CSV table of C-alpha atoms in Angstrom, one decimal:
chain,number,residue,atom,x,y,z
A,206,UNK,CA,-63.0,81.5,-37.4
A,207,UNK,CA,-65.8,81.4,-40.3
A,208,UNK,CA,-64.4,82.7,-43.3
A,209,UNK,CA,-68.6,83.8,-44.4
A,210,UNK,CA,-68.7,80.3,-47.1
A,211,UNK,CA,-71.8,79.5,-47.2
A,212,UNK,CA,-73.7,76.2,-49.3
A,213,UNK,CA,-76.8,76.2,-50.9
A,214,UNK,CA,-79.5,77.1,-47.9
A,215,UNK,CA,-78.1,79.5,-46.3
A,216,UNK,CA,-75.8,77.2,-44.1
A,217,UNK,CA,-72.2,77.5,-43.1
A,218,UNK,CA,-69.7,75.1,-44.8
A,219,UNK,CA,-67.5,73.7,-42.1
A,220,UNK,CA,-63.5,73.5,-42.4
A,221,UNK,CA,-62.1,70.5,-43.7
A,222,UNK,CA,-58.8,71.6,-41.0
A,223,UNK,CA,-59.0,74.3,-38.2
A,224,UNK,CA,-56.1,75.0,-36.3
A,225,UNK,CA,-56.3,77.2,-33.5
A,226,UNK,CA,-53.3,78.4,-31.0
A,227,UNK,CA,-50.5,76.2,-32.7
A,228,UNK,CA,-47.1,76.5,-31.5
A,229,UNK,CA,-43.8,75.2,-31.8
A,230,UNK,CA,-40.9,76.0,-30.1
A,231,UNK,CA,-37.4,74.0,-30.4
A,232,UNK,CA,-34.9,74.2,-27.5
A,233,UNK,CA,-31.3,75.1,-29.1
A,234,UNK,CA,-27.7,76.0,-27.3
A,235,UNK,CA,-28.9,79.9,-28.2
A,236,UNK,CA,-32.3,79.5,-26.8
A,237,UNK,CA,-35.6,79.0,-27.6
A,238,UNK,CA,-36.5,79.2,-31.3
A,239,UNK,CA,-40.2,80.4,-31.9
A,240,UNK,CA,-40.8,78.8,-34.8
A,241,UNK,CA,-44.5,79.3,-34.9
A,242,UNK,CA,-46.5,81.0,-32.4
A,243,UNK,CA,-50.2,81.0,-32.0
A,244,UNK,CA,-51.5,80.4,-35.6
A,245,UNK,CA,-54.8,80.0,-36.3
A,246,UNK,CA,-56.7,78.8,-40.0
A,247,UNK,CA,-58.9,76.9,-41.8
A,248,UNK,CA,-58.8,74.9,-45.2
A,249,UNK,CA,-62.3,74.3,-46.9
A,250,UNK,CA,-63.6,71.4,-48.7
A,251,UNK,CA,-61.7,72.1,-52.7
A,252,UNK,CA,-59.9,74.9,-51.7
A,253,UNK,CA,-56.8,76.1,-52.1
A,254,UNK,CA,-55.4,78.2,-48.8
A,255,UNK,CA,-51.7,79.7,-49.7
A,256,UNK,CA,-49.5,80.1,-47.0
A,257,UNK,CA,-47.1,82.4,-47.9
A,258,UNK,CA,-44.0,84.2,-45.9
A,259,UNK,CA,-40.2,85.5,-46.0
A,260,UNK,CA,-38.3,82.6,-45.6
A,261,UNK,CA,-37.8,81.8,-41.5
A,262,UNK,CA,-41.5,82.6,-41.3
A,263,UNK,CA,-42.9,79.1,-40.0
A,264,UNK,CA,-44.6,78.4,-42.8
A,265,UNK,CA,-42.9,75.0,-43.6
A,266,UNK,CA,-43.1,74.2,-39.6
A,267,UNK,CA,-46.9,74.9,-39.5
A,268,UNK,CA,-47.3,72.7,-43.1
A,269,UNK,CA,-45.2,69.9,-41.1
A,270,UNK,CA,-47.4,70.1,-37.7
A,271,UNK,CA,-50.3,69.8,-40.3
A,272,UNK,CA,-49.0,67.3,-42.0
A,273,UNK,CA,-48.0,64.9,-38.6
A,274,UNK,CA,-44.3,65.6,-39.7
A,275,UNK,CA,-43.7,67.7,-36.1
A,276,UNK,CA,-45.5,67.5,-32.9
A,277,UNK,CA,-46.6,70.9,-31.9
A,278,UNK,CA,-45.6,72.0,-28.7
A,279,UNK,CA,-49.5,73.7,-28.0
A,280,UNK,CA,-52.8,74.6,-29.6
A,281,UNK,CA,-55.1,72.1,-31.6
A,282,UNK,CA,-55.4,70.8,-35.4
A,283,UNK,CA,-58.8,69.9,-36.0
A,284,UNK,CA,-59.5,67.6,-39.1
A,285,UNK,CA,-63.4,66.7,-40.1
A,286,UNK,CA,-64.0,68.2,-36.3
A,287,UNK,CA,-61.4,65.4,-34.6
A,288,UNK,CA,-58.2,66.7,-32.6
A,289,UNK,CA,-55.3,65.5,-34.1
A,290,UNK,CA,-52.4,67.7,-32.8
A,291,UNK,CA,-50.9,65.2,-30.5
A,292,UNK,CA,-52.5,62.2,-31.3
A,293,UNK,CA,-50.7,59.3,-33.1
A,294,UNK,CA,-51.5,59.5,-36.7
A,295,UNK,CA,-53.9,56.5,-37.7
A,296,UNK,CA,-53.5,54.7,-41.3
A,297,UNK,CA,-56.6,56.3,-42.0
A,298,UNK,CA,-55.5,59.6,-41.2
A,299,UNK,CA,-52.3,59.6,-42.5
A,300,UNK,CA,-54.1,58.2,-45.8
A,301,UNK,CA,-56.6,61.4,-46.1
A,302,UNK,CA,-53.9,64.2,-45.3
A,303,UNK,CA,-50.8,63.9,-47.8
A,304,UNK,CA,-47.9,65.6,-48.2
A,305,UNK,CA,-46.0,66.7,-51.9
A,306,UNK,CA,-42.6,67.9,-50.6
A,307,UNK,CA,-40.3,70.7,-52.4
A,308,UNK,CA,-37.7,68.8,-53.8
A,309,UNK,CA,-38.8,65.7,-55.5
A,310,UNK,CA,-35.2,64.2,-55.7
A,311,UNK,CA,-34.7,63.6,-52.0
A,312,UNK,CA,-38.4,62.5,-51.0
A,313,UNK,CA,-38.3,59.3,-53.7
A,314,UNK,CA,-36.5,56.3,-52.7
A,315,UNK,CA,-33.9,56.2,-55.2
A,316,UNK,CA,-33.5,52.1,-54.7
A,317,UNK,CA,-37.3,51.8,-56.1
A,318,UNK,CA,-39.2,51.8,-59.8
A,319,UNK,CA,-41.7,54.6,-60.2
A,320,UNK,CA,-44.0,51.3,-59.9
A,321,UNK,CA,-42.8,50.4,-57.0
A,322,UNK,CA,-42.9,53.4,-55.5
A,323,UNK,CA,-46.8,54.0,-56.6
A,324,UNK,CA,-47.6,50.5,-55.6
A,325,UNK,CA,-46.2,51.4,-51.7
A,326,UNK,CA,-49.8,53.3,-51.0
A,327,UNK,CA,-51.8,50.7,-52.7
A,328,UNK,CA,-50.5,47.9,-50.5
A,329,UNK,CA,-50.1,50.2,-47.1
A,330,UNK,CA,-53.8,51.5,-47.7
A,331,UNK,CA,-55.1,48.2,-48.9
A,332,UNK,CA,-57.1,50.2,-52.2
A,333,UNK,CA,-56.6,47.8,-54.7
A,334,UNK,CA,-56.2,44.1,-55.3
A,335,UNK,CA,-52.3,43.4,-56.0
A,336,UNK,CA,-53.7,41.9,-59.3
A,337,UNK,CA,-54.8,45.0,-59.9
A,338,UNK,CA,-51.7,46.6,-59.3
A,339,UNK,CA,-50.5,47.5,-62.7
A,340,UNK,CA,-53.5,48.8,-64.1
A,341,UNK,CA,-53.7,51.6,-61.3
A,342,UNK,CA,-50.5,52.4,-62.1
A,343,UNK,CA,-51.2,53.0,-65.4
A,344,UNK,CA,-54.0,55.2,-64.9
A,345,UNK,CA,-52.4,57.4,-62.1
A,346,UNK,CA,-49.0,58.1,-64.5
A,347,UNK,CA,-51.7,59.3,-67.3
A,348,UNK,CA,-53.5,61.4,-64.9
A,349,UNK,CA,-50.2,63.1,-63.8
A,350,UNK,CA,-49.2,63.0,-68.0
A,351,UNK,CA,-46.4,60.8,-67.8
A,352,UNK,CA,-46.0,57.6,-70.3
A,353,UNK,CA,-46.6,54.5,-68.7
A,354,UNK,CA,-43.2,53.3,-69.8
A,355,UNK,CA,-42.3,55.0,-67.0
A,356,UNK,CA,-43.0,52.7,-64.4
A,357,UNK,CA,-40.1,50.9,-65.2
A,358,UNK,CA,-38.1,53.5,-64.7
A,359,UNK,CA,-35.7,54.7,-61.7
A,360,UNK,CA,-36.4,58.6,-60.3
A,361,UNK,CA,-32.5,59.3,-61.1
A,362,UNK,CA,-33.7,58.5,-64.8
A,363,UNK,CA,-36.3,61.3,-65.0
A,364,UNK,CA,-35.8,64.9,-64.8
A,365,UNK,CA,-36.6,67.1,-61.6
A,366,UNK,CA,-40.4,68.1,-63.2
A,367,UNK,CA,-41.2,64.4,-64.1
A,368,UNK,CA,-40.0,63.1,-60.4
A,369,UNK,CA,-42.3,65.8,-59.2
A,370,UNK,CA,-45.4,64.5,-61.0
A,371,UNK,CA,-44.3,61.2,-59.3
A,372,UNK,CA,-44.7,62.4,-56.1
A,373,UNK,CA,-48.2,63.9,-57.0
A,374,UNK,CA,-49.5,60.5,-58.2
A,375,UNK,CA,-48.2,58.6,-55.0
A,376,UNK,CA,-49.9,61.5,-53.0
A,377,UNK,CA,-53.1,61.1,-55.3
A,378,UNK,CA,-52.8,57.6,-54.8
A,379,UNK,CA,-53.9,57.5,-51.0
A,380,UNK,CA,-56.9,59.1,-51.9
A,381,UNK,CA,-57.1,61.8,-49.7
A,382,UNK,CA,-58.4,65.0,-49.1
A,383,UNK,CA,-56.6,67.0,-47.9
A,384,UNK,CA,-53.0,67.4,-49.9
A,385,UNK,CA,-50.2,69.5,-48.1
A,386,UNK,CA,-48.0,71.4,-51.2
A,387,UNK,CA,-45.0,72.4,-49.4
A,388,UNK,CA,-43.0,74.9,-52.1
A,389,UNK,CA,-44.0,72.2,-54.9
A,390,UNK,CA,-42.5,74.2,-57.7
A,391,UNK,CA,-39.5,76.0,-56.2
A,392,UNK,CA,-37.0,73.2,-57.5
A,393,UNK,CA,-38.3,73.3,-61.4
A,394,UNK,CA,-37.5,75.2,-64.1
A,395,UNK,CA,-40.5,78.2,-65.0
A,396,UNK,CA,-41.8,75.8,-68.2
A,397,UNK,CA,-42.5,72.8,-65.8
A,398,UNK,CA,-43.8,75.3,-62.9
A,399,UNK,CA,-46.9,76.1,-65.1
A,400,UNK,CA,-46.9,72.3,-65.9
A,401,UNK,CA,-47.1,71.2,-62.1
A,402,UNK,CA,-49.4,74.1,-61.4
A,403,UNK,CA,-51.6,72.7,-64.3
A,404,UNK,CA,-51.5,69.5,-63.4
A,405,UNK,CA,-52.2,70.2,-59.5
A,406,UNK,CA,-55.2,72.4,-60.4
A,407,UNK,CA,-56.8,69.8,-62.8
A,408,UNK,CA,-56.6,67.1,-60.0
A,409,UNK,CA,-58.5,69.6,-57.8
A,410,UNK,CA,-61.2,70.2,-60.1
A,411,UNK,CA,-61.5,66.2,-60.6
A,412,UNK,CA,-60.9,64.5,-57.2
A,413,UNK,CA,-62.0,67.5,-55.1
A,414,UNK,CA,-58.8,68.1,-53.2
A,415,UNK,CA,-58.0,70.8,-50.8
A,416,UNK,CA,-54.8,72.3,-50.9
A,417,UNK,CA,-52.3,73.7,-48.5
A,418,UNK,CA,-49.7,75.4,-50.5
A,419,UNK,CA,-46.4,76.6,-49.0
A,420,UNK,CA,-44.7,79.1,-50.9
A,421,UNK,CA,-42.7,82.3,-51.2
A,422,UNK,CA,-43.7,83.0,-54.8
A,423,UNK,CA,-46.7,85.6,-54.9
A,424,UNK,CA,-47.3,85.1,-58.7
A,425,UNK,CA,-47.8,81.3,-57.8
A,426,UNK,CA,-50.5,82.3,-55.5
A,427,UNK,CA,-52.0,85.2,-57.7
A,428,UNK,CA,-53.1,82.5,-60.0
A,429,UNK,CA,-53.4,79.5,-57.7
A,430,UNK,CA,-54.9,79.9,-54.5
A,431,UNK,CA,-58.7,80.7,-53.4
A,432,UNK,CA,-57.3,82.2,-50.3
A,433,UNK,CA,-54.0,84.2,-48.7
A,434,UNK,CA,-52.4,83.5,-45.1
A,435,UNK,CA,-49.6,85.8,-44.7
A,436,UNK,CA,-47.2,84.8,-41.9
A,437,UNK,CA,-44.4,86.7,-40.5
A,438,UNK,CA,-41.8,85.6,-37.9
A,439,UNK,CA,-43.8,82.7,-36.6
A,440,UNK,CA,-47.5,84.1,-36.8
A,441,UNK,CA,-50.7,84.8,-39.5
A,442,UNK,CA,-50.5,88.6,-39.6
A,443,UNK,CA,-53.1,89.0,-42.6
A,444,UNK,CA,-55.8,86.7,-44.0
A,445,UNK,CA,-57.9,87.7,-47.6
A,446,UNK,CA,-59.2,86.6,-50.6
A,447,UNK,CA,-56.6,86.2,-52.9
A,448,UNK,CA,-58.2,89.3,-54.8
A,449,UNK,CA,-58.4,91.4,-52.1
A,450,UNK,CA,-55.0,90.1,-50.9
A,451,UNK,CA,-53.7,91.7,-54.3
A,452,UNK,CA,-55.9,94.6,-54.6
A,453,UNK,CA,-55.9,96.2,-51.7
A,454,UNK,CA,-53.9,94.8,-49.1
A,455,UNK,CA,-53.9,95.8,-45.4
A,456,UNK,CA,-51.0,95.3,-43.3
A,457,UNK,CA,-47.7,97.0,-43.9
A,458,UNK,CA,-46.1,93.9,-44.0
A,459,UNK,CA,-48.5,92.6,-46.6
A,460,UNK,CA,-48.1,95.8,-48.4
A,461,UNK,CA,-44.4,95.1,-48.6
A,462,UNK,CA,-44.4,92.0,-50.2
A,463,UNK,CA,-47.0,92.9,-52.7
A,464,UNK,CA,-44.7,96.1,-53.9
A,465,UNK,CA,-41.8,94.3,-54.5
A,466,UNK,CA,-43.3,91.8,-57.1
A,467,UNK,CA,-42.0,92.4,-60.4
A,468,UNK,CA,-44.5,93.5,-63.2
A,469,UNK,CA,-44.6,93.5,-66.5
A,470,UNK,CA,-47.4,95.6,-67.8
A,471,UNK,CA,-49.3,99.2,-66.8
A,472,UNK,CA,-52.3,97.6,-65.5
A,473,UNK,CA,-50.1,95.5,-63.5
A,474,UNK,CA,-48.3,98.0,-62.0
A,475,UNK,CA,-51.6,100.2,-61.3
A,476,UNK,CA,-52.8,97.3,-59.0
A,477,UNK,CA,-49.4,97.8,-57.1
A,478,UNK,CA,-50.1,98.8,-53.4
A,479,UNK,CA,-47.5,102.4,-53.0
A,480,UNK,CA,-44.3,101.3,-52.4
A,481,UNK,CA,-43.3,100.1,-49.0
A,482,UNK,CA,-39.9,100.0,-47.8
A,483,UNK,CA,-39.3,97.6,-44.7
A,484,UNK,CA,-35.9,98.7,-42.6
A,485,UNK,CA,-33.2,95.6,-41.8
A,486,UNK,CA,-33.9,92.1,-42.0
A,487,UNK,CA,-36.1,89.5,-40.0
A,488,UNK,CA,-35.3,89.0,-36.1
A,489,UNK,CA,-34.5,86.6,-34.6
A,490,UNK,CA,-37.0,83.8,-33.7
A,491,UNK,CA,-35.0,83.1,-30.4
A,492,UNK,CA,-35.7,86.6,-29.6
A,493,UNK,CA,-38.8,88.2,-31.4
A,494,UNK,CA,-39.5,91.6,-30.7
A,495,UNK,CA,-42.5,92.6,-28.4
A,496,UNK,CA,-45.6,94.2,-29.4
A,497,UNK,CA,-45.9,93.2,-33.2
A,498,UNK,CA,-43.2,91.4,-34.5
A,499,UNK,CA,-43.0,93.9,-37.8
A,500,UNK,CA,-42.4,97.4,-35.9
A,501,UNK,CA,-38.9,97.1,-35.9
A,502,UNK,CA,-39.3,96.8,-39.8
A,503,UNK,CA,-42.2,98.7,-40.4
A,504,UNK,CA,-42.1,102.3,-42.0
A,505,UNK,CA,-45.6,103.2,-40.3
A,506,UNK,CA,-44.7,102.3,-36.7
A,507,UNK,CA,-46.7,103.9,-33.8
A,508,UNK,CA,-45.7,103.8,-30.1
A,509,UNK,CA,-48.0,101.4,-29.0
A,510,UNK,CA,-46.6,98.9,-31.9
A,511,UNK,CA,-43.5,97.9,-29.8
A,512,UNK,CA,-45.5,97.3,-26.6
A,513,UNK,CA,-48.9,95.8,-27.8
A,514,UNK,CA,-49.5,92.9,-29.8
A,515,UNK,CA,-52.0,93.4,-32.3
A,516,UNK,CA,-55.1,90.8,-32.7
A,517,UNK,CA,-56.7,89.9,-35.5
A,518,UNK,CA,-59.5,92.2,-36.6
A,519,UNK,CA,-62.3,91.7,-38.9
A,520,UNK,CA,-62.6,93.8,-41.7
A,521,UNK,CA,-64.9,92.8,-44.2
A,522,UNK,CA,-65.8,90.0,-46.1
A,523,UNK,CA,-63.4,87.6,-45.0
A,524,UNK,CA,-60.6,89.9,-44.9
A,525,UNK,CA,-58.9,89.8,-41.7
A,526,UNK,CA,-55.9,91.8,-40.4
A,527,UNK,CA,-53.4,92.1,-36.8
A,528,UNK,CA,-51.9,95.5,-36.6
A,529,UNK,CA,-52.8,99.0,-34.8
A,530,UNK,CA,-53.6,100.5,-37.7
A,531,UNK,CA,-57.2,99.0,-37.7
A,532,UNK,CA,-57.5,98.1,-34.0
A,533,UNK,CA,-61.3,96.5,-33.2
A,534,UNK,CA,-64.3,98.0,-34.4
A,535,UNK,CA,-62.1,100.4,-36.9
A,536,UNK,CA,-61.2,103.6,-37.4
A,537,UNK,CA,-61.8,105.8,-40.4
A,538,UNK,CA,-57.8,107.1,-40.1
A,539,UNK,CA,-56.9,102.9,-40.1
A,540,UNK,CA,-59.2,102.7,-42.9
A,541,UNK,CA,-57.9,105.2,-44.8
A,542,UNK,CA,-53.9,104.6,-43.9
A,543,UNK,CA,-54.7,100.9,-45.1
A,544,UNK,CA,-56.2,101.9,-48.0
A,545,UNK,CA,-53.7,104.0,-48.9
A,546,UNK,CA,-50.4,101.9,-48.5
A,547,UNK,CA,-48.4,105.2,-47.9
């Protein structure tokens, strides 16, 4: 699943992650729950791949399979080309992939000083001399803006935005490269968003990071992400650009979403796909419907939408699409119905 990157020469630039055919399902009194079915991605090296979806989606399941949070129950997570999807996770490994989780009051141990909290992946990892200690605790709060004073602090002393810079610095501090952003701003206030988001995106340009970023919030990923996965009901239903993801977005679903962001200005409303109306609410992941999980929602249904699941199709440069409307090798009517958004 090449998304067309290229380097300097003409050749491909492999994924830092591909994951092909994941799944999880958990057993429950009312059934099996799908909670992800048959995803497939890739993150490049110093990108920034948004995973976005209606809560119930999978999103945070397939950011915790990713993560070695959750064993999947099939299909394959490749990191640097090595199958990690049901392999014990190695102190190297779980070194390289971190992990900043939504709410930053529940993932610090409250018992512990911001130092000694920051030291923890020093000493695990072995990066630094314990005489050294201090010093690279110093530099990380100043790369994440806090005052060193800090250190000395306990996380129920700092607000919710300052507890989440801690978490960035202790997931900074393994040196990794791959850095897992499950809903990282959804707990803070819309001042300390942009700070985060700031912060995160200056770390990128410095270290090199890749970014998985979980969220729900499409202006977050306007103005954060290189690339859109759009997941509904357990599965990647769209993949684009994050331009073309706003500009001219393909499946109804997609379409959806994009109309019902609030605007502020004229040209922000003139990028608006045509309003799309979705009927009821998300099914059940105990029982998804068959065909393509969105037709019992979907204003533009067609028969063969509620027999057929739809694959992923190609449809130009790195744009990529599951639903009837463009089925493979494309049609001008699914062209121009896409197009369109009506």
């Amino acid at each position: 699943m090449s998304d067309g990157r290229v380097r300097e020469g003409g050749q491909p630039v492999p994924p830092i992650l591909e994951v092909r055919h994941l799944t999880k399902h958990f057993a429950t009194p009312a059934g099996v729950v799908h909670a992800v079915d048959d995803v497939s991605l890739d993150v490049y090296p110093g990108e920034t791949l948004g995973l976005v979806g209606e809560s119930g989606s999978g999103k945070t399941t397939t950011a915790y399979m990713i993560a070695g949070l959750l064993r999947p129950t099939g299909g394959t997570i490749r990191y640097l080309g090595r199958d990690i999807a049901g392999a014990e996770r190695t102190r190297a490994l779980r070194r390289e992939i971190q992990i900043v989780f939504q709410d930053p009051g529940t993932s610090l141990n409250p018992a512990h000083t911001i130092y000694e909290i920051l030291t923890l992946p020093l000493r695990v990892h072995r990066l630094v001399p314990r005489s050294e200690f201090q010093t690279a605790v110093r530099r990380m709060m100043e790369r994440v803006q806090l005052p060193a004073s800090y250190m000395y602090k306990f996380p129920r002393e700092l607000s919710e935005g300052e507890k989440q810079c801690v978490a960035i610095a202790r997931a900074m501090a393994a040196e990794p490269k791959l850095i897992v952003l499950d809903e990282p701003t959804s707990a803070l206030d819309v001042s300390m968003q942009a700070r985060v988001l700031h912060l995160l995106l200056d770390l990128q340009r410095e270290f090199g990071f890749s970014y998985l970023l979980i969220t729900h919030d499409m202006s977050i990923m306007r103005n954060f992400a290189t690339r859109v996965a759009i997941m509904y009901l357990g599965q990647i239903v769209e993949t684009a650009p994050v331009d073309a993801f706003f500009t001219t977005p393909r499946h109804p679903y997609t379409q959806m979403l994009i109309s019902s962001v609030p605007v502020l200005t004229e040209d922000e409303e003139a990028m608006k796909p045509t309003q799309v109306r979705s009927q009821g609410e998300i099914p059940s992941p105990v029982h998804p419907p068959s065909g393509c999980r969105f037709h019992t929602r979907c204003p533009r249904r067609m028969e063969v939408c509620t027999r057929v699941e739809p694959r992923m199709v190609e449809l130009g440069d790195r744009h990529r699409a599951a639903c009837h409307l463009y089925p493979p090798g494309g049609t001008a009517a699914g062209e121009a119905a896409g197009e369109s958004g009506e």
